[in-house]
Amino acid sequence: MKTTAYVLDTRTNTYLVDHNNHLSVNIHEALDIRDNSMRYRDPVYKHRKYMTRNPNLNKRVELIPRNGKSPHFAFAKSGTTTGDRSYDETYSHEVAVDVLSSMKEMTIITRGQTFNFKFTQVYREPKLELPNGKVFYPDILCVFDKDQYPDEYERWGGKLVIEVTNTHKCEDDKKLEFELCNIPIFEFSITDSRKYPPERDNNRVDSITERSKHKERLEGWLQESVCTDLIIDPISTQKHEAIHKILKSKMKDLIKVNDQNQLLIEDLESKIRPSEQQIVRLKKGCQISSEENKRLHHKISTLELTIAQQESTLAKDKSSFEKFQSSAHRRLFKLKIWVWILIFFLLASNYEYFLILIHLVQRMTNT
């Protein structure tokens, strides 16, 4: 259901303009003009023709206002067949474009950034012919002042585009061409909560009253802030050259610092080199000492084994000696007994032997 239309002056075959945009009138105003005889006789209103809101002028089709339960614009029977009768945008998209194009002051929020713009001009669905000859009709084209926004102007050249998306995203071809021409694109997506109720809920009835209420709500939301996604963020040649100059200067500074660090590294390497040689020598000496230590440990182990064996042999020899000594004592004792027996028998037989015995005893006692 079409409830708004552009107005064509049949005398000059030009569209009426409001704030640099084609004048858009709603069905109530069109019906009021048609049904009010006093106003209709006015030449200003008598020569009006209503046309569809296709951005491309060559594809617009004539409309006529119709009254009834749901007033709307209908295609005129005598309308040209060269126009695009299939063009039909959702009311959610249409009203969002209308509201945004009527705002010269916007608080645009995108990707953690906030831009508070006061535009000099805002165009609704303008025809943009790019240097390569391609033609596009962006939803909204905004122009801002260089003195008021020097950084943004240097970045984007004083203009930006807002694309309202509802059922489909911004075309890839448009994004590419706009980026090449240094035109940023802020994409405003219509979420479910911002959609026209009858378009998201089949139980809601589409009506002029419902449309007016939705437009008022949308105006209130967008006056606070316009949340977008900066899908194309180009950079101007001037800004690019300025950034390139800064980066080139930083690169020179980094090269200078790198050269200084390289000299410092070479100096440290010259100091480290003797230490490395000394470390090699110490490692070699440590290796030799380690090998010598291993040999000493081996010798010690061998000596300990030899000592253990000798101690075992000594213990055996000592035991044998003690046994021999004990046996010798027993034999000596027996010998002494036999000597005394012999002496006794000698004494009994001869006095001379008695003297010899005394002498022998004395000697034995002394020993």
Short mmCIF file of C-alpha atoms in Angstrom, two decimals:
data_model
loop_
_atom_site.label_atom_id
_atom_site.label_comp_id
_atom_site.label_asym_id
_atom_site.label_seq_id
_atom_site.Cartn_x
_atom_site.Cartn_y
_atom_site.Cartn_z
CA MET A 1 0.00 0.00 0.00
CA LYS A 2 1.46 3.32 -1.15
CA THR A 3 0.64 6.25 1.14
CA THR A 4 3.24 8.78 -0.08
CA ALA A 5 4.18 10.09 -3.53
CA TYR A 6 6.35 12.65 -5.26
CA VAL A 7 4.70 15.66 -6.90
CA LEU A 8 5.35 16.56 -10.55
CA ASP A 9 4.43 20.02 -11.89
CA THR A 10 2.84 19.29 -15.27
CA ARG A 11 3.42 22.84 -16.51
CA THR A 12 7.21 22.62 -16.22
CA ASN A 13 7.55 18.83 -16.05
CA THR A 14 9.71 19.23 -12.94
CA TYR A 15 9.32 17.84 -9.47
CA LEU A 16 8.43 20.07 -6.56
CA VAL A 17 11.31 20.38 -4.11
CA ASP A 18 11.42 20.63 -0.34
CA HIS A 19 14.83 21.27 1.28
CA ASN A 20 16.68 20.16 -1.88
CA ASN A 21 14.69 16.91 -2.03
CA HIS A 22 11.72 15.99 -4.15
CA LEU A 23 8.58 16.96 -2.28
CA SER A 24 6.87 13.94 -0.76
CA VAL A 25 3.19 14.24 0.18
CA ASN A 26 1.03 11.77 2.06
CA ILE A 27 -2.30 10.44 0.90
CA HIS A 28 -4.30 12.64 3.29
CA GLU A 29 -2.85 15.84 1.84
CA ALA A 30 -3.42 14.60 -1.71
CA LEU A 31 -7.06 13.72 -0.92
CA ASP A 32 -7.57 17.06 0.81
CA ILE A 33 -6.35 18.90 -2.27
CA ARG A 34 -8.47 16.79 -4.59
CA ASP A 35 -11.65 16.97 -2.53
CA ASN A 36 -11.34 20.62 -1.50
CA SER A 37 -12.80 22.53 -4.45
CA MET A 38 -11.42 25.84 -3.21
CA ARG A 39 -7.88 24.50 -3.17
CA TYR A 40 -8.18 22.46 -6.35
CA ARG A 41 -9.08 25.55 -8.39
CA ASP A 42 -5.75 27.05 -7.32
CA PRO A 43 -3.32 26.66 -10.29
CA VAL A 44 -0.59 25.47 -7.88
CA TYR A 45 -2.65 22.39 -7.06
CA LYS A 46 -4.47 22.02 -10.36
CA HIS A 47 -1.33 21.08 -12.25
CA ARG A 48 -0.09 18.42 -9.84
CA LYS A 49 0.67 14.86 -10.90
CA TYR A 50 1.59 12.21 -8.33
CA MET A 51 4.42 9.80 -9.10
CA THR A 52 5.94 6.73 -7.46
CA ARG A 53 8.99 7.24 -5.27
CA ASN A 54 11.43 5.24 -7.35
CA PRO A 55 14.84 6.95 -6.99
CA ASN A 56 15.32 6.70 -10.76
CA LEU A 57 13.20 9.46 -12.36
CA ASN A 58 12.91 7.52 -15.61
CA LYS A 59 11.27 4.57 -13.86
CA ARG A 60 8.57 6.46 -11.97
CA VAL A 61 4.89 5.72 -12.63
CA GLU A 62 1.88 8.03 -12.27
CA LEU A 63 -0.34 7.53 -9.22
CA ILE A 64 -3.82 8.70 -8.28
CA PRO A 65 -5.11 9.20 -4.72
CA ARG A 66 -7.98 6.93 -3.67
CA ASN A 67 -10.20 7.31 -0.64
CA GLY A 68 -11.94 4.58 1.32
CA LYS A 69 -11.39 2.44 4.39
CA SER A 70 -7.63 2.50 3.74
CA PRO A 71 -6.76 5.60 1.67
CA HIS A 72 -3.82 5.01 -0.66
CA PHE A 73 -2.19 5.88 -3.97
CA ALA A 74 -3.04 3.57 -6.89
CA PHE A 75 -1.49 3.28 -10.33
CA ALA A 76 -3.23 5.51 -12.87
CA LYS A 77 -4.82 3.60 -15.76
CA SER A 78 -3.38 6.06 -18.21
CA GLY A 79 0.05 5.78 -16.63
CA THR A 80 3.08 5.19 -18.79
CA THR A 81 4.12 1.60 -19.30
CA THR A 82 7.82 2.50 -19.43
CA GLY A 83 7.97 2.95 -15.67
CA ASP A 84 8.82 0.29 -13.11
CA ARG A 85 5.49 -0.81 -11.61
CA SER A 86 7.23 -3.62 -9.70
CA TYR A 87 9.20 -1.17 -7.54
CA ASP A 88 7.76 -1.34 -4.05
CA GLU A 89 9.72 -0.73 -0.88
CA THR A 90 8.52 -1.65 2.60
CA TYR A 91 7.06 1.08 4.73
CA SER A 92 9.72 0.34 7.35
CA HIS A 93 12.38 1.29 4.80
CA GLU A 94 10.44 4.21 3.32
CA VAL A 95 9.68 5.92 6.62
CA ALA A 96 13.22 5.39 7.94
CA VAL A 97 14.61 7.12 4.85
CA ASP A 98 12.05 9.93 5.24
CA VAL A 99 12.88 10.52 8.90
CA LEU A 100 16.65 10.37 8.48
CA SER A 101 16.60 12.63 5.41
CA SER A 102 14.64 15.23 7.40
CA MET A 103 17.32 15.39 10.11
CA LYS A 104 20.17 17.85 9.69
CA GLU A 105 21.53 17.06 13.13
CA MET A 106 22.48 13.46 13.91
CA THR A 107 24.34 11.61 16.62
CA ILE A 108 25.79 8.69 14.67
CA ILE A 109 27.18 5.80 16.70
CA THR A 110 29.30 3.21 14.93
CA ARG A 111 31.96 0.71 16.03
CA GLY A 112 32.71 2.41 19.34
CA GLN A 113 32.82 5.90 17.77
CA THR A 114 30.32 8.72 18.14
CA PHE A 115 29.93 11.48 15.54
CA ASN A 116 27.81 14.53 16.36
CA PHE A 117 27.04 15.99 12.94
CA LYS A 118 25.23 19.15 11.96
CA PHE A 119 24.91 18.76 8.19
CA THR A 120 24.74 21.63 5.74
CA GLN A 121 22.63 19.55 3.32
CA VAL A 122 20.79 16.22 3.48
CA TYR A 123 19.56 14.63 0.24
CA ARG A 124 17.00 11.84 -0.01
CA GLU A 125 17.69 9.22 -2.70
CA PRO A 126 19.76 11.57 -4.90
CA LYS A 127 21.16 10.56 -8.27
CA LEU A 128 24.94 10.15 -8.00
CA GLU A 129 26.87 9.81 -11.22
CA LEU A 130 30.41 8.69 -10.45
CA PRO A 131 33.49 9.66 -12.52
CA ASN A 132 33.43 6.26 -14.26
CA GLY A 133 29.88 6.95 -15.48
CA LYS A 134 28.09 4.57 -13.12
CA VAL A 135 24.89 5.90 -11.51
CA PHE A 136 23.66 5.08 -8.02
CA TYR A 137 20.77 6.21 -5.84
CA PRO A 138 21.88 6.09 -2.19
CA ASP A 139 19.12 6.34 0.40
CA ILE A 140 20.59 9.44 2.07
CA LEU A 141 23.52 11.69 1.14
CA CYS A 142 24.76 14.05 3.87
CA VAL A 143 27.14 16.99 3.36
CA PHE A 144 29.07 18.64 6.20
CA ASP A 145 31.30 21.70 6.60
CA LYS A 146 35.09 21.59 6.50
CA ASP A 147 35.61 24.25 9.18
CA GLN A 148 33.23 22.58 11.63
CA TYR A 149 34.51 19.03 11.09
CA PRO A 150 38.12 19.32 9.84
CA ASP A 151 39.16 15.77 10.76
CA GLU A 152 36.11 14.12 9.20
CA TYR A 153 36.39 16.38 6.15
CA GLU A 154 40.02 15.43 5.64
CA ARG A 155 39.04 11.80 6.08
CA TRP A 156 35.95 11.66 3.82
CA GLY A 157 35.92 14.86 1.81
CA GLY A 158 32.85 16.41 3.44
CA LYS A 159 30.19 13.84 2.55
CA LEU A 160 28.80 10.53 3.72
CA VAL A 161 26.05 8.12 2.71
CA ILE A 162 23.51 6.37 4.93
CA GLU A 163 22.03 3.17 3.54
CA VAL A 164 18.86 1.89 5.22
CA THR A 165 18.65 -1.92 5.11
CA ASN A 166 15.57 -3.95 5.88
CA THR A 167 15.08 -6.97 3.61
CA HIS A 168 18.48 -6.86 1.88
CA LYS A 169 21.98 -5.55 2.52
CA CYS A 170 23.84 -2.88 0.60
CA GLU A 171 24.97 -4.09 -2.85
CA ASP A 172 28.63 -5.12 -3.19
CA ASP A 173 28.97 -3.13 -6.42
CA LYS A 174 27.80 0.04 -4.70
CA LYS A 175 30.19 -0.52 -1.78
CA LEU A 176 33.15 -1.02 -4.10
CA GLU A 177 32.42 2.03 -6.28
CA PHE A 178 31.78 4.29 -3.30
CA GLU A 179 35.01 3.21 -1.66
CA LEU A 180 36.94 4.00 -4.84
CA CYS A 181 35.31 7.46 -4.88
CA ASN A 182 36.07 8.06 -1.18
CA ILE A 183 32.42 7.98 -0.09
CA PRO A 184 31.84 6.36 3.32
CA ILE A 185 28.74 4.22 3.85
CA PHE A 186 26.99 4.03 7.21
CA GLU A 187 24.53 1.13 7.18
CA PHE A 188 21.41 1.61 9.30
CA SER A 189 19.77 -1.78 9.83
CA ILE A 190 16.09 -1.88 10.73
CA THR A 191 15.78 -4.30 13.63
CA ASP A 192 12.52 -6.08 14.52
CA SER A 193 11.79 -3.53 17.25
CA ARG A 194 12.11 -0.70 14.70
CA LYS A 195 10.03 -2.32 11.96
CA TYR A 196 6.56 -1.13 11.05
CA PRO A 197 4.33 -3.40 13.23
CA PRO A 198 2.05 -4.75 10.43
CA GLU A 199 5.18 -5.81 8.51
CA ARG A 200 6.44 -7.97 11.37
CA ASP A 201 3.07 -9.06 12.80
CA ASN A 202 0.35 -10.29 10.45
CA ASN A 203 -2.27 -9.67 13.14
CA ARG A 204 -1.64 -5.92 13.02
CA VAL A 205 -3.73 -3.93 10.52
CA ASP A 206 -1.99 -1.58 8.08
CA SER A 207 -3.59 1.86 8.30
CA ILE A 208 -2.76 5.54 7.93
CA THR A 209 -3.10 6.00 11.70
CA GLU A 210 -0.75 3.09 12.39
CA ARG A 211 1.78 4.51 9.93
CA SER A 212 1.63 7.96 11.52
CA LYS A 213 2.20 6.51 14.99
CA HIS A 214 5.15 4.45 13.78
CA LYS A 215 6.73 7.48 12.13
CA GLU A 216 6.40 9.50 15.37
CA ARG A 217 8.01 6.68 17.38
CA LEU A 218 10.85 6.38 14.87
CA GLU A 219 11.48 10.14 14.97
CA GLY A 220 11.79 9.95 18.76
CA TRP A 221 14.27 7.05 18.60
CA LEU A 222 16.46 8.56 15.90
CA GLN A 223 16.59 12.00 17.50
CA GLU A 224 18.47 10.40 20.40
CA SER A 225 21.02 8.49 18.29
CA VAL A 226 21.44 6.68 14.99
CA CYS A 227 23.19 3.35 15.54
CA THR A 228 24.92 2.25 12.35
CA ASP A 229 27.68 0.05 10.99
CA LEU A 230 30.44 1.83 9.06
CA ILE A 231 30.69 -0.77 6.29
CA ILE A 232 32.80 1.41 3.97
CA ASP A 233 35.44 3.62 5.58
CA PRO A 234 37.63 5.01 2.79
CA ILE A 235 40.41 7.53 3.16
CA SER A 236 41.06 10.61 1.03
CA THR A 237 44.29 11.04 -0.93
CA GLN A 238 45.18 14.06 1.19
CA LYS A 239 44.63 12.13 4.42
CA HIS A 240 46.49 9.15 2.99
CA GLU A 241 49.48 11.35 2.12
CA ALA A 242 49.45 12.90 5.61
CA ILE A 243 49.35 9.47 7.25
CA HIS A 244 52.04 8.23 4.85
CA LYS A 245 54.24 11.19 5.79
CA ILE A 246 53.80 10.48 9.50
CA LEU A 247 54.49 6.77 9.04
CA LYS A 248 57.53 7.54 6.89
CA SER A 249 58.89 9.83 9.62
CA LYS A 250 58.26 7.15 12.24
CA MET A 251 59.96 4.60 10.01
CA LYS A 252 63.06 6.82 9.76
CA ASP A 253 63.12 7.14 13.55
CA LEU A 254 62.78 3.38 13.90
CA ILE A 255 65.61 2.81 11.40
CA LYS A 256 67.80 5.20 13.39
CA VAL A 257 66.97 3.41 16.63
CA ASN A 258 67.58 0.09 14.90
CA ASP A 259 71.03 1.25 13.74
CA GLN A 260 71.88 2.36 17.27
CA ASN A 261 70.72 -0.97 18.63
CA GLN A 262 72.76 -2.76 15.98
CA LEU A 263 75.91 -0.90 17.08
CA LEU A 264 75.13 -1.75 20.69
CA ILE A 265 74.65 -5.40 19.73
CA GLU A 266 77.99 -5.45 17.90
CA ASP A 267 79.70 -3.88 20.93
CA LEU A 268 78.14 -6.43 23.24
CA GLU A 269 79.10 -9.24 20.88
CA SER A 270 82.73 -8.07 20.92
CA LYS A 271 82.63 -8.20 24.71
CA ILE A 272 80.84 -11.49 24.81
CA ARG A 273 83.15 -13.21 22.31
CA PRO A 274 86.18 -13.49 24.73
CA SER A 275 83.83 -14.68 27.42
CA GLU A 276 82.50 -17.31 25.05
CA GLN A 277 86.06 -18.46 24.31
CA GLN A 278 86.76 -18.58 28.03
CA ILE A 279 83.57 -20.55 28.54
CA VAL A 280 84.74 -23.02 25.88
CA ARG A 281 88.08 -23.40 27.66
CA LEU A 282 86.37 -23.80 31.01
CA LYS A 283 84.01 -26.37 29.56
CA LYS A 284 86.99 -28.25 28.12
CA GLY A 285 88.84 -28.06 31.46
CA CYS A 286 85.69 -29.16 33.24
CA GLN A 287 85.40 -32.08 30.85
CA ILE A 288 89.04 -33.07 31.49
CA SER A 289 88.52 -32.71 35.25
CA SER A 290 85.38 -34.79 34.98
CA GLU A 291 87.24 -37.53 33.11
CA GLU A 292 90.11 -37.38 35.65
CA ASN A 293 87.57 -37.54 38.44
CA LYS A 294 86.04 -40.61 36.84
CA ARG A 295 89.48 -42.24 36.64
CA LEU A 296 90.19 -41.39 40.30
CA HIS A 297 86.82 -42.82 41.30
CA HIS A 298 87.70 -45.97 39.37
CA LYS A 299 91.09 -46.20 41.14
CA ILE A 300 89.47 -45.59 44.51
CA SER A 301 86.93 -48.30 43.79
CA THR A 302 89.75 -50.66 42.78
CA LEU A 303 91.77 -49.80 45.91
CA GLU A 304 88.73 -50.23 48.11
CA LEU A 305 88.17 -53.66 46.56
CA THR A 306 91.87 -54.54 47.06
CA ILE A 307 91.80 -53.33 50.68
CA ALA A 308 88.68 -55.36 51.31
CA GLN A 309 90.35 -58.42 49.84
CA GLN A 310 93.56 -57.78 51.85
CA GLU A 311 91.57 -57.23 55.04
CA SER A 312 89.83 -60.53 54.41
CA THR A 313 93.20 -62.24 53.85
CA LEU A 314 94.67 -60.53 56.92
CA ALA A 315 91.74 -61.66 59.01
CA LYS A 316 92.27 -65.21 57.81
CA ASP A 317 96.04 -64.98 58.52
CA LYS A 318 95.36 -63.54 61.95
CA SER A 319 92.97 -66.34 62.72
CA SER A 320 95.53 -68.89 61.54
CA PHE A 321 98.25 -67.23 63.60
CA GLU A 322 96.07 -67.19 66.69
CA LYS A 323 95.35 -70.87 66.17
CA PHE A 324 99.06 -71.57 65.68
CA GLN A 325 99.95 -69.52 68.75
CA SER A 326 97.39 -71.38 70.84
CA SER A 327 98.69 -74.70 69.55
CA ALA A 328 102.30 -73.65 70.26
CA HIS A 329 101.40 -72.71 73.83
CA ARG A 330 99.80 -76.07 74.35
CA ARG A 331 102.78 -77.86 72.92
CA LEU A 332 105.21 -75.78 74.98
CA PHE A 333 103.21 -76.55 78.09
CA LYS A 334 103.31 -80.22 77.30
CA LEU A 335 107.03 -79.95 76.65
CA LYS A 336 107.54 -78.27 80.00
CA ILE A 337 105.63 -81.04 81.68
CA TRP A 338 107.73 -83.66 80.01
CA VAL A 339 110.88 -81.76 80.91
CA TRP A 340 109.84 -81.68 84.53
CA ILE A 341 109.09 -85.33 84.45
CA LEU A 342 112.43 -86.01 82.90
CA ILE A 343 114.13 -83.83 85.47
CA PHE A 344 112.35 -85.58 88.24
CA PHE A 345 113.54 -88.91 87.05
CA LEU A 346 117.08 -87.63 86.57
CA LEU A 347 117.14 -86.18 90.06
CA ALA A 348 116.07 -89.34 91.46
CA SER A 349 118.98 -91.08 89.80
CA ASN A 350 121.85 -88.57 90.06
CA TYR A 351 122.76 -85.48 92.06
CA GLU A 352 124.74 -84.02 89.16
CA TYR A 353 121.70 -83.97 87.10
CA PHE A 354 120.01 -82.15 89.88
CA LEU A 355 122.43 -79.27 89.53
CA ILE A 356 121.97 -79.29 85.82
CA LEU A 357 118.25 -79.15 86.39
CA ILE A 358 118.55 -76.11 88.64
CA HIS A 359 120.59 -74.37 86.02
CA LEU A 360 118.05 -75.28 83.35
CA VAL A 361 115.17 -73.99 85.45
CA GLN A 362 116.91 -70.69 85.99
CA ARG A 363 117.41 -70.28 82.29
CA MET A 364 113.81 -71.17 81.56
CA THR A 365 112.67 -68.72 84.20
CA ASN A 366 114.74 -65.95 82.69
CA THR A 367 113.32 -66.59 79.29
#
